[in-house]
Coordinates of C-alpha atoms in Angstrom, one line a residue:
M1 CA -18.3 4.4 2.1
S2 CA -19.2 5.8 -1.4
A3 CA -17.0 4.9 -4.4
A4 CA -15.7 8.5 -4.5
D5 CA -14.7 8.3 -0.8
A6 CA -13.0 4.9 -1.4
D7 CA -11.1 6.4 -4.4
R8 CA -9.9 9.4 -2.2
A9 CA -8.9 7.0 0.6
A10 CA -6.9 4.8 -1.9
V11 CA -5.1 7.8 -3.4
L12 CA -4.3 9.2 0.1
A13 CA -2.9 5.7 1.1
A14 CA -0.8 5.7 -2.1
A15 CA 0.5 9.2 -1.4
R16 CA 1.4 8.1 2.2
A17 CA 3.1 5.0 0.9
R18 CA 5.2 7.2 -1.3
A19 CA 6.2 9.3 1.7
D20 CA 7.0 6.2 3.6
A21 CA 9.2 4.9 0.8
L22 CA 11.1 8.2 0.8
A23 CA 11.7 7.9 4.6
A24 CA 12.8 4.3 4.3
G25 CA 15.1 5.0 1.3
D26 CA 13.3 2.1 -0.4
A27 CA 14.1 2.5 -4.1
A28 CA 12.0 -0.5 -5.2
A29 CA 8.9 0.6 -3.3
L30 CA 9.3 4.2 -4.5
T31 CA 9.8 3.1 -8.2
G32 CA 6.7 1.0 -8.0
L33 CA 4.6 3.9 -6.8
L34 CA 5.7 6.2 -9.6
H35 CA 4.5 6.1 -13.2
E36 CA 7.1 5.4 -15.9
D37 CA 6.5 8.9 -17.2
F38 CA 6.8 10.5 -13.8
R39 CA 8.1 14.1 -13.5
W40 CA 8.8 16.1 -10.4
T41 CA 9.6 19.8 -9.7
A42 CA 11.4 20.4 -6.4
H43 CA 11.0 23.5 -4.2
T44 CA 14.3 24.7 -5.6
G45 CA 13.0 24.6 -9.2
A46 CA 15.0 21.5 -10.2
T47 CA 13.2 19.0 -12.3
F48 CA 13.6 15.2 -12.3
D49 CA 12.3 12.2 -14.2
R50 CA 11.5 9.0 -12.4
E51 CA 15.0 7.5 -12.6
E52 CA 16.7 10.7 -11.3
Y53 CA 14.1 11.3 -8.6
V54 CA 14.4 7.8 -7.2
R55 CA 18.2 7.9 -7.4
R56 CA 18.5 11.3 -5.6
N57 CA 16.0 10.3 -2.9
T58 CA 17.4 6.8 -2.1
D59 CA 21.2 6.9 -2.7
G60 CA 22.1 9.2 0.1
T61 CA 22.0 12.4 -1.9
T62 CA 19.0 13.3 0.2
V63 CA 18.5 11.3 3.4
W64 CA 14.8 11.4 4.4
R65 CA 13.6 10.8 8.0
S66 CA 9.9 11.5 7.4
Q67 CA 7.3 13.3 5.3
D68 CA 4.0 14.1 6.8
L69 CA 1.0 15.1 4.6
A70 CA -1.4 17.5 6.4
D71 CA -4.8 18.8 5.3
A72 CA -4.8 16.7 2.2
D73 CA -7.4 17.8 -0.4
I74 CA -8.0 15.1 -3.0
A75 CA -10.0 15.5 -6.2
V76 CA -10.7 12.3 -8.3
V77 CA -12.0 12.4 -11.8
G78 CA -12.2 9.0 -13.4
D79 CA -8.8 7.5 -13.3
T80 CA -7.0 10.8 -12.4
A81 CA -6.5 12.3 -9.0
V82 CA -4.9 15.5 -7.7
V83 CA -3.6 15.7 -4.2
R84 CA -2.9 19.0 -2.5
A85 CA -1.4 19.0 0.9
E86 CA 0.9 20.8 3.3
V87 CA 4.0 18.6 3.8
T88 CA 6.5 18.6 6.6
D89 CA 9.7 17.0 5.5
V90 CA 12.5 16.0 7.9
V91 CA 15.8 15.3 6.1
E92 CA 19.2 14.7 7.3
G93 CA 21.6 17.6 6.9
G94 CA 25.2 17.4 5.7
D95 CA 26.3 18.0 9.3
G96 CA 24.5 14.9 10.6
G97 CA 21.7 16.9 12.1
S98 CA 18.2 17.1 10.7
A99 CA 16.4 19.9 9.0
T100 CA 12.7 20.4 8.8
F101 CA 10.9 22.0 5.8
R102 CA 7.3 22.9 5.4
M103 CA 5.7 23.6 2.1
P104 CA 2.7 23.0 -0.1
M105 CA 2.8 20.0 -2.4
T106 CA 0.6 19.0 -5.4
Q107 CA 0.7 15.5 -6.9
T108 CA -1.1 14.1 -9.9
W109 CA -2.0 10.3 -9.7
V110 CA -3.3 8.0 -12.4
R111 CA -5.1 4.7 -11.9
E112 CA -3.7 1.8 -14.0
G113 CA -4.7 -1.8 -13.6
G114 CA -6.5 -0.9 -10.4
R115 CA -3.7 0.8 -8.6
W116 CA -2.7 4.4 -8.2
R117 CA 0.7 5.6 -9.4
C118 CA 2.1 9.2 -9.1
L119 CA 2.5 10.8 -12.6
A120 CA 3.8 14.2 -11.5
G121 CA 4.3 16.4 -8.5
H122 CA 5.5 19.8 -7.4
A123 CA 6.6 21.0 -3.9
G124 CA 7.1 24.5 -2.8
P125 CA 7.7 27.2 -2.2
R126 CA 9.3 26.5 1.2
R127 CA 7.4 28.2 4.0
T128 CA 9.4 30.4 6.3
D129 CA 6.7 31.2 8.8

């Protein structure tokens, strides 16, 4: 495996670990995968810093069941990576049932101290087809 392929595989593993932390509601794991200066723009247009993003995604505000990343396209330049993927999110609805959302997502990752951490991301718009 080339160094470029190894970098792409490591970034994809980190992105999947982030998705797993969301589904598990694991605040510590999620925080560890996000850069201190993390920023997120949701499909609704709402924006969050790391503290608010972790809180909203692990305290029951949004209850995740899963997030699947399909067709991930990863570009790595030095210690920066961009991930583009189609995500399928399954979240618990207020009525106790689940809702499924599909949308494009873009994430920017930076390598610090040999590990990849998500610096920023954007999801949306939500697909209706």
